[in-house]
Coordinates of C-alpha atoms and ligand atoms in Angstrom, one line a residue:
X664 CA 0.0 0.0 0.0
X665 CA 1.0 3.6 -0.5
X666 CA 0.5 5.6 2.7
X667 CA 0.5 9.3 3.4
X668 CA 0.9 10.4 7.0
X669 CA 0.0 14.0 8.0
X670 CA 1.9 15.9 10.7
X671 CA 5.4 16.8 11.9
X672 CA 5.5 16.0 15.7
X673 CA 6.7 13.3 18.0
X674 CA 3.3 11.6 17.6
X675 CA 3.8 11.4 13.9
X676 CA 7.3 10.0 14.2
X677 CA 6.0 7.3 16.5
X678 CA 3.1 6.6 14.0
X679 CA 5.6 6.6 11.0
X680 CA 7.8 4.2 12.9
X681 CA 5.0 1.6 13.5
X682 CA 3.4 2.1 10.1
X683 CA 6.7 1.5 8.3
X684 CA 7.1 -1.8 10.1
X685 CA 3.8 -3.2 8.6
X686 CA 4.2 -5.8 5.9
X687 CA 1.4 -4.0 4.0
X688 CA 3.3 -0.7 3.8
X689 CA 5.2 -0.4 0.5
X690 CA 5.6 3.4 0.4
X691 CA 5.2 5.9 3.2
X692 CA 5.1 9.6 2.6
X693 CA 4.8 12.2 5.5
X694 CA 3.7 15.8 5.1
X695 CA 5.6 17.7 6.3
X696 CA 7.5 15.4 8.6
X697 CA 10.7 16.1 10.4
X698 CA 14.4 15.1 10.5
X699 CA 13.6 11.9 12.5
X700 CA 10.6 10.9 10.3
X701 CA 13.0 11.1 7.3
X702 CA 14.5 7.8 8.5
X703 CA 11.3 5.8 7.9
X704 CA 9.3 7.9 5.4
X705 CA 9.8 10.2 2.5
X706 CA 9.0 13.7 3.7
X707 CA 7.0 16.0 1.5
X708 CA 7.0 19.8 1.9
X709 CA 3.3 20.4 2.4
X710 CA 1.9 22.0 5.6
X711 CA -0.5 19.8 7.6
X712 CA -3.2 22.5 7.3
X713 CA -2.9 22.9 3.5
X714 CA -6.0 20.7 2.8
X715 CA -6.2 21.2 -0.9
X716 CA -2.4 20.6 -1.5
X717 CA -2.6 17.4 0.5
X718 CA -5.6 16.2 -1.5
X719 CA -3.9 17.0 -4.7
X720 CA -0.7 15.2 -3.6
X721 CA -2.7 12.1 -2.5
X722 CA -4.4 12.0 -5.9
X723 CA -1.2 12.5 -7.9
X724 CA 0.6 9.7 -6.0
X725 CA -2.4 7.4 -6.0
X726 CA -2.3 7.1 -2.2
X727 CA -4.2 4.2 -0.8
X728 CA -4.5 5.3 2.7
X729 CA -4.1 8.7 4.6
X730 CA -3.4 8.8 8.3
X731 CA -4.0 12.2 9.9
X732 CA -2.0 13.0 13.0
X733 CA -3.1 16.4 14.3
X734 CA -6.5 17.9 14.9
X735 CA -6.1 21.1 12.8
X736 CA -6.6 19.5 9.4
X737 CA -9.5 17.3 10.7
X738 CA -11.4 20.2 12.0
X739 CA -10.7 22.0 8.7
X740 CA -12.3 19.1 6.8
X741 CA -9.3 17.1 5.4
X742 CA -11.1 13.7 6.0
X743 CA -14.3 15.0 4.2
X744 CA -12.3 16.2 1.2
X745 CA -10.4 12.9 1.0
X746 CA -13.6 10.9 1.3
X747 CA -15.1 13.0 -1.6
X748 CA -12.1 11.8 -3.7
X749 CA -12.6 8.2 -2.6
X750 CA -9.3 8.1 -0.7
X751 CA -9.4 6.1 2.5
X752 CA -8.6 8.1 5.5
X753 CA -8.0 7.5 9.2
X754 CA -9.5 10.4 11.1
X755 CA -13.0 11.9 11.6
X756 CA -15.0 14.2 9.4
X757 CA -15.1 17.9 10.4
X758 CA -18.6 17.4 11.9
X759 CA -17.3 14.6 14.1
X760 CA -14.1 16.4 14.9
X761 CA -16.3 19.0 16.7
X762 CA -15.9 16.8 19.7
X763 CA -12.5 18.4 20.0
X764 CA -13.1 21.6 18.0
X765 CA -16.0 22.9 20.1
X766 CA -16.0 22.3 23.9
X767 CA -19.6 23.5 24.0
X768 CA -20.6 20.9 21.4
X769 CA -19.0 18.2 23.5
X770 CA -20.6 19.3 26.7
X771 CA -24.1 19.5 25.2
X772 CA -23.7 16.0 23.8
X773 CA -22.7 14.7 27.2
X774 CA -25.8 16.4 28.7
X775 CA -28.1 15.0 26.1
X776 CA -26.7 11.4 26.3
X777 CA -26.0 11.3 30.1
X778 CA -22.2 11.0 29.8
X779 CA -20.5 12.0 33.1
X780 CA -18.7 15.4 32.9
X781 CA -18.3 18.6 34.9
X782 CA -21.4 20.8 35.3
X783 CA -21.2 23.8 33.0
X784 CA -22.7 26.8 31.2
X785 CA -22.0 28.2 27.6
X786 CA -21.7 31.9 27.2
X787 CA -21.1 34.6 24.5
X788 CA -22.3 37.4 26.8
X789 CA -20.0 38.7 29.5
X790 CA -22.7 39.9 31.8
X791 CA -24.3 36.4 31.9
X792 CA -20.9 34.8 32.3
X793 CA -20.1 37.0 35.3
X794 CA -23.5 36.2 36.9
X795 CA -22.8 32.5 36.5
X796 CA -19.3 32.8 37.9
X797 CA -20.7 34.7 41.0
X798 CA -23.4 32.1 41.5
X799 CA -21.1 29.1 41.2
X800 CA -18.1 30.6 43.2
X801 CA -14.4 29.6 42.8
X802 CA -12.5 27.5 42.1
X803 CA -14.0 27.4 38.6
X804 CA -12.7 26.6 35.1
X805 CA -13.0 29.0 32.1
X806 CA -12.5 27.6 28.6
X807 CA -12.4 29.0 25.1
X808 CA -14.9 27.1 23.0
X809 CA -12.6 26.6 20.0
X810 CA -9.1 25.2 19.3
X811 CA -6.4 27.0 21.3
X812 CA -3.4 24.7 21.1
X813 CA -4.1 23.3 24.5
X814 CA -3.8 26.8 26.1
X815 CA -7.5 27.9 26.2
X816 CA -8.2 26.6 29.7
X817 CA -7.9 28.8 32.9
X818 CA -8.3 27.2 36.3
X819 CA -9.4 30.2 38.3
X820 CA -8.7 30.1 42.0
X821 CA -10.9 33.2 42.6
X822 CA -14.0 34.7 41.1
X823 CA -12.0 37.8 40.0
X824 CA -9.5 35.6 38.1
X825 CA -12.4 33.8 36.4
X826 CA -14.1 37.1 35.4
X827 CA -10.8 38.4 34.1
X828 CA -10.3 35.2 32.0
X829 CA -13.9 35.3 30.7
X830 CA -13.4 39.0 29.8
X831 CA -10.1 38.4 27.9
X832 CA -11.5 35.4 26.0
X833 CA -14.8 37.0 25.0
X834 CA -13.1 40.2 23.9
X835 CA -11.0 38.2 21.5
X836 CA -7.8 39.3 23.1
X837 CA -6.5 36.0 24.4
X838 CA -7.6 33.4 21.8
X839 CA -9.0 35.3 18.9
X840 CA -12.2 33.8 17.5
X841 CA -11.7 30.5 19.5
X842 CA -12.8 32.6 22.5
X843 CA -16.0 34.1 20.9
X844 CA -17.8 31.6 23.0
X845 CA -16.7 30.2 26.3
X846 CA -17.6 27.3 28.6
X847 CA -17.5 27.8 32.3
X848 CA -17.4 24.7 34.4
X849 CA -17.2 23.1 37.7
X850 CA -13.7 22.4 39.0
X851 CA -13.2 18.7 39.4
X852 CA -10.7 17.5 42.1
X853 CA -9.2 14.1 41.3
X854 CA -6.5 12.3 39.4
X855 CA -6.2 12.7 35.6
X856 CA -5.6 10.1 33.0
X857 CA -5.9 9.8 29.2
X858 CA -7.7 6.9 27.6
X859 CA -7.6 6.0 23.9
X860 CA -10.0 4.0 21.8
X861 CA -10.4 3.5 18.1
X862 CA -13.9 3.8 16.5
X863 CA -15.3 3.0 13.1
X864 CA -18.5 4.9 13.4
X865 CA -20.3 2.1 15.3
X866 CA -17.8 -0.3 16.9
X867 CA -15.0 0.6 19.3
X868 CA -11.7 -1.0 19.8
X869 CA -10.4 0.0 23.3
X870 CA -6.6 0.7 23.3
X871 CA -4.9 1.7 26.5
X872 CA -4.3 4.5 29.0
X873 CA -1.5 7.0 29.7
X874 CA -0.8 9.9 31.9
X875 CA 0.6 13.2 30.6
X876 CA 2.6 16.0 32.3
X877 CA 1.1 19.3 31.1
X878 CA 3.2 21.8 33.1
X879 CA 6.5 22.9 31.9
X880 CA 8.6 22.4 35.0
X881 CA 9.3 19.8 37.7
X882 CA 6.7 19.3 40.4
X883 CA 3.9 20.3 38.0
X884 CA 5.0 24.0 38.2
X885 CA 5.1 26.6 35.5
X886 CA 2.9 27.3 32.4
X887 CA 0.8 24.7 30.6
X888 CA 2.4 23.1 27.6
X889 CA 1.3 20.5 25.0
X890 CA 2.8 17.9 27.2
X891 CA 6.3 17.5 28.7
X892 CA 6.3 13.7 29.1
X893 CA 4.0 10.8 29.4
X894 CA 3.9 7.1 30.4
X895 CA 1.6 4.2 29.7
X896 CA -0.3 2.6 31.3
X897 CA -1.5 5.1 33.8
X898 CA -0.4 3.8 37.2
X899 CA -3.9 3.7 38.8
X900 CA -5.8 2.1 35.9
X901 CA -7.6 -1.1 36.9
X902 CA -9.8 -3.4 34.8
X903 CA -12.8 -2.0 36.7
X904 CA -12.0 1.6 36.0
X905 CA -11.3 0.7 32.4
X906 CA -14.7 -1.0 32.1
X907 CA -16.4 2.2 33.5
X908 CA -14.5 4.4 31.1
X909 CA -15.6 2.2 28.1
X910 CA -19.2 1.6 29.1
X911 CA -20.1 5.0 30.6
X912 CA -18.1 7.3 28.4
X913 CA -16.6 6.0 25.2
X914 CA -19.4 3.7 24.0
X915 CA -22.2 6.1 24.7
X916 CA -20.2 8.8 22.9
X917 CA -19.8 6.7 19.8
X918 CA -23.5 5.7 19.9
X919 CA -24.5 9.4 20.4
X920 CA -22.4 10.6 17.4
X921 CA -24.0 7.9 15.2
X922 CA -27.5 8.9 16.5
X923 CA -26.7 12.6 15.7
X924 CA -25.9 11.6 12.1
X925 CA -22.2 12.4 12.5
X926 CA -20.6 9.0 13.1
X927 CA -17.1 9.1 14.6
X928 CA -14.2 7.3 13.0
X929 CA -10.6 7.5 14.1
X930 CA -9.1 7.6 17.5
X931 CA -11.0 9.1 20.4
X932 CA -8.7 10.4 23.2
X933 CA -10.6 11.0 26.4
X934 CA -9.1 13.3 28.9
X935 CA -10.6 12.1 32.2
X936 CA -10.7 13.1 35.8
X937 CA -11.2 10.2 38.2
X938 CA -13.0 11.5 41.3
X939 CA -13.5 8.9 44.1
X940 CA -13.0 6.0 41.6
X941 CA -15.6 7.4 39.1
X942 CA -14.4 8.7 35.7
X943 CA -15.6 12.0 34.4
X944 CA -14.9 13.4 31.0
X945 CA -12.7 16.6 31.0
X946 CA -12.3 16.8 27.2
X947 CA -12.2 14.9 24.0
X948 CA -9.5 15.0 21.4
X949 CA -10.0 13.4 18.0
X950 CA -6.4 12.2 17.5
X951 CA -3.6 10.5 19.4
X952 CA -2.0 12.5 22.2
X953 CA 1.4 14.0 21.8
X954 CA 3.5 12.8 23.7
X955 CA 1.2 10.0 24.9
X956 CA 1.3 8.3 21.4
X957 CA 5.1 7.7 21.8
X958 CA 4.9 5.3 24.8
X959 CA 1.7 3.8 23.3
X960 CA 3.5 2.9 20.1
X961 CA 6.4 1.4 22.1
X962 CA 4.0 -0.9 23.9
X963 CA 1.8 -1.8 20.9
X964 CA 1.9 -5.4 19.8
X965 CA 0.1 -5.8 16.5
X966 CA 0.0 -4.3 13.1
X967 CA -1.0 -0.6 13.5
X968 CA -1.6 -0.2 9.8
X969 CA -4.1 -3.1 9.8
X970 CA -6.1 -1.7 12.7
X971 CA -6.1 1.9 11.5
X972 CA -7.3 0.7 8.1
X973 CA -10.1 -1.4 9.8
X974 CA -11.2 1.7 11.7
X975 CA -11.3 3.7 8.4
X976 CA -13.2 0.9 6.6
X977 CA -15.8 0.1 9.3
X978 CA -14.3 -3.3 10.2
X979 CA -13.2 -2.8 13.8
X980 CA -15.4 -5.8 14.9
X981 CA -12.8 -8.0 13.2
X982 CA -9.9 -6.6 15.1
X983 CA -10.5 -7.5 18.7
X984 CA -7.7 -10.1 18.8
X985 CA -5.4 -8.1 16.6
X986 CA -4.0 -5.7 19.1
X987 CA -2.4 -6.1 22.5
X988 CA -0.1 -4.2 24.7
X989 CA 3.2 -5.1 26.2
X990 CA 2.9 -5.6 30.0
X991 CA 6.1 -3.5 30.2
X992 CA 5.4 0.2 30.8
X993 CA 6.8 2.8 28.5
X994 CA 7.8 6.4 29.2
X995 CA 8.6 9.4 27.2
X996 CA 10.6 12.5 28.3
X997 CA 10.1 15.5 26.1
X998 CA 13.2 17.7 25.5
X999 CA 12.1 21.2 24.6
X1000 CA 13.9 24.4 23.6
X1001 CA 14.7 26.7 26.5
X1002 CA 11.9 29.3 26.6
X1003 CA 9.1 27.0 25.5
X1004 CA 6.1 27.4 25.8
X1005 CA 6.9 31.1 25.4
X1006 CA 9.3 32.3 22.6
X1007 CA 12.5 30.3 22.0
X1008 CA 15.4 30.3 19.5
X1009 CA 15.4 28.1 16.4
X1010 CA 18.2 26.3 14.6
X1011 CA 20.2 25.4 17.7
X1012 CA 22.5 22.4 17.2
X1013 CA 21.7 19.0 18.8
X1014 CA 24.4 16.3 19.1
X1015 CA 24.5 12.8 20.4
X1016 CA 21.0 11.7 19.4
X1017 CA 22.2 8.6 17.4
X1018 CA 24.3 7.5 20.3
X1019 CA 21.5 8.0 22.8
X1020 CA 19.1 6.0 20.5
X1021 CA 21.3 2.9 20.9
X1022 CA 20.6 2.4 24.6
X1023 CA 18.6 -0.8 25.0
X1024 CA 14.9 -0.2 25.1
X1025 CA 15.2 3.4 24.1
X1026 CA 13.7 5.0 21.0
X1027 CA 14.1 8.7 20.3
X1028 CA 11.2 10.3 18.5
X1029 CA 11.8 13.6 16.8
X1030 CA 9.3 16.6 16.9
X1031 CA 10.7 20.0 16.0
X1032 CA 13.9 18.9 14.3
X1033 CA 15.4 19.7 10.9
X1034 CA 18.8 19.7 9.3
X1035 CA 20.9 22.8 8.6
X1036 CA 23.0 23.5 5.5
X1037 CA 25.8 21.4 6.9
X1038 CA 23.4 18.5 7.4
X1039 CA 23.6 18.9 11.2
X1040 CA 20.6 18.2 13.4
X1041 CA 19.0 21.4 14.6
X1042 CA 15.9 22.4 16.6
X1043 CA 13.0 23.9 14.6
X1044 CA 10.3 24.1 17.3
X1045 CA 9.3 24.2 21.0
X1046 CA 9.0 20.5 21.7
X1047 CA 12.0 18.9 19.9
X1048 CA 12.7 15.3 21.0
X1049 CA 10.6 12.6 22.8
X1050 CA 13.1 10.3 24.5
X1051 CA 11.1 7.1 25.0
X1052 CA 11.9 3.9 26.8
X1053 CA 10.2 0.5 27.3
X1054 CA 11.3 -1.6 30.3
X1055 CA 10.2 -4.1 33.0
X1056 CA 9.1 -1.3 35.4
X1057 CA 8.4 2.4 35.3
X1058 CA 11.6 3.0 37.3
X1059 CA 13.7 1.1 34.8
X1060 CA 12.0 2.9 31.8
X1061 CA 12.7 6.2 33.6
X1062 CA 16.4 5.4 34.2
X1063 CA 16.9 4.3 30.6
X1064 CA 15.1 7.4 29.2
X1065 CA 17.2 9.8 31.4
X1066 CA 20.4 8.0 30.6
X1067 CA 19.6 8.8 27.0
X1068 CA 18.7 12.4 27.8
X1069 CA 22.1 12.8 29.5
X1070 CA 23.9 11.6 26.4
X1071 CA 22.2 14.2 24.2
X1072 CA 24.3 17.3 23.9
X1073 CA 22.0 20.2 23.4
X1074 CA 22.8 23.3 25.5
X1075 CA 19.6 25.1 24.4
X1076 CA 17.3 22.3 25.5
X1077 CA 15.6 21.4 28.8
X1078 CA 13.4 18.7 30.1
X1079 CA 11.5 17.8 33.2
X1080 CA 13.5 15.4 35.4
X1081 CA 10.4 14.0 37.2
X1082 CA 8.3 12.2 34.5
X1083 CA 6.1 9.5 36.0
X1084 CA 6.7 10.7 39.6
X1085 CA 3.2 9.7 40.5
X1086 CA 3.8 6.2 39.3
X1087 CA 7.2 5.9 40.9
X1088 CA 6.1 7.4 44.2
X1089 CA 3.2 4.9 44.3
X1090 CA 5.5 2.0 43.6
X1091 CA 8.0 3.1 46.3
X1092 CA 5.1 3.5 48.7
X1093 CA 3.9 0.0 47.9
X1094 CA 7.3 -1.6 48.6
Ligands
LIG1856 P1 -8.2 20.6 28.6 O1 -7.5 21.5 27.6 O2 -9.7 20.7 28.6 O3 -7.6 19.2 28.7 O4 -7.8 21.3 30.0 C1 -6.4 21.4 30.3 C2 -6.2 21.0 31.7 O5 -7.0 21.7 32.6 C3 -6.7 19.5 32.0 O6 -5.7 18.6 31.6 C4 -7.0 19.6 33.5 O7 -5.8 19.4 34.2 C5 -7.5 20.9 33.7 N1 -8.9 21.0 33.7 C6 -9.8 21.2 32.6 N2 -11.0 21.2 33.0 C7 -11.1 20.9 34.4 C8 -12.1 20.8 35.4 N3 -13.4 21.0 35.0 N4 -11.7 20.6 36.6 C9 -10.4 20.5 36.9 N5 -9.4 20.6 36.1 C10 -9.7 20.8 34.8
LIG1857 N1 -0.6 15.8 25.4 C1 -1.8 16.4 25.3 C2 -2.4 16.4 24.0 O1 -1.9 15.8 23.0 O2 -3.4 17.1 23.8

C-alpha cells in the first residue's frame, strides 16, 4: 500500500515508525514530517493545514490510505475532502471532529446522552458569564470554546480571576475567534488520565491508558504546555476503572455521534478526571495525544496499519484479537527548547541523538527537528525530542530514558526530570 501520514510532531514520528514496520506498507510519505521521520518515510514539503495541496498530492501519487496525526486538518475538513475523492482516511469528518473543535458541542452532547462530565454553562455574553461565575463561586474553570493549542483553559482560584479570563476570552484578546464563545465549568478535584479507543462509526476497539505531564517544570510547576512527558499505562488504571470508562463514556459517545448523524471514525482520546473512583470526562481529542502516542506505540503489539485501516473501513469488529499491549510500561521524556512554551530560539544544534538512541529499550522520536545547510541536526520548534523507553518497570524505563537524555548534547534544551513521579512514588510507597 501507498501511505500518506500528515503531521510533523513526535506523535507522527511514532506513527511513522510503526506504520513503516507493517508488511502491507510499501511506500510511506509524510507531510511535512521532520528530521527523524525522514529515517522511515519520504518527507513532502506540504503543511499539515494545507488541505487542498494534501488532497492534490494524494491523488497525484495514487495514495491508498491517509493517516492524519493532528486535529487542525481534521477540524478543517481534510477527511471529508479525501472521502469525496474516494481516498481512504484514518480520522474523523469535520462534523465529528467538533468533539475536540468545540468544547460547547462536546458538553451539550454529554448532557443529552447522560455522559458524566463537569457541570457547565456556555456563554457569548460577558454579563451572563459574570453572573454564572458569581453564582457558582471559585475555584471554577473557564475555557475558550474553539481550538487554542491546549492553552485555552484557565483554572481560576478566585471569582476575580475567572471574570478576568472570561473578559479576555470574549473580547478576542486572548484566543481570537476561538474565544468568541466560552464554557465555564465546575472544578473537578481528582486524578487525571488519558484513555484511547479507536472507533469506526459504530464499533469501538479499546486501546490503553496513559498519563501526561502538562506543566513545563518539575513538580507540576510553570505554564501549561502541549505535554512534557507521558507514560503508559496510567499507574492507577484497573480493569474495573477501564470498564467504567468504556461503558459509561466511550461507547455512549460513539453511539451518540451515530445517532446525531455524525458518526465518529478515528481515535478518540478521552481526557478524564477520576473522582472517588468514578471517571468524568474533561475533554475529548480526535487524535492521538502527543507525547502519549510515543509510549503507546512502544507498547503496541500488533500491526498498526491493519487496525487503523479497519477503523477507516468500518471493520473494527474483526480486530479485537489483533492488538495487545506489552505488560512492560513505556515512558517518554520531552526535550524542549529553552523558553518553550513562550518564545524560543530556532536552529540550535543538537548532538548525540544517534548514540542515545542505541541504549537498550530506548527510541528517540523527533518533533521540532530539521537539518541545517551542513546536514547537522537542529531544533525547529518548541518540543523537539521525545526520548522514549520501554522496560520491565516504570523505574527502569525512567532510568533508561534519562540515561539517553544525559547523552544528548543540546545546551539550548531542557526537560522535566520527574516524568512518572506519581507512578514511581506509588510503587515506592507500595514496597
Ligand atoms: P483541557 O484542555 O480541557 O484538557 O484542559 C487542560 C487541563 O485543565 C486539563 O488537563 C486539566 O488538568 C485541567 N482541567 C480542565 N477542566 C477541568 C475541570 N473541570 N476541573 C479540573 N481541572 C480541569
Ligand atoms: N498531550 C496532550 C495532547 O496531546 O493534547
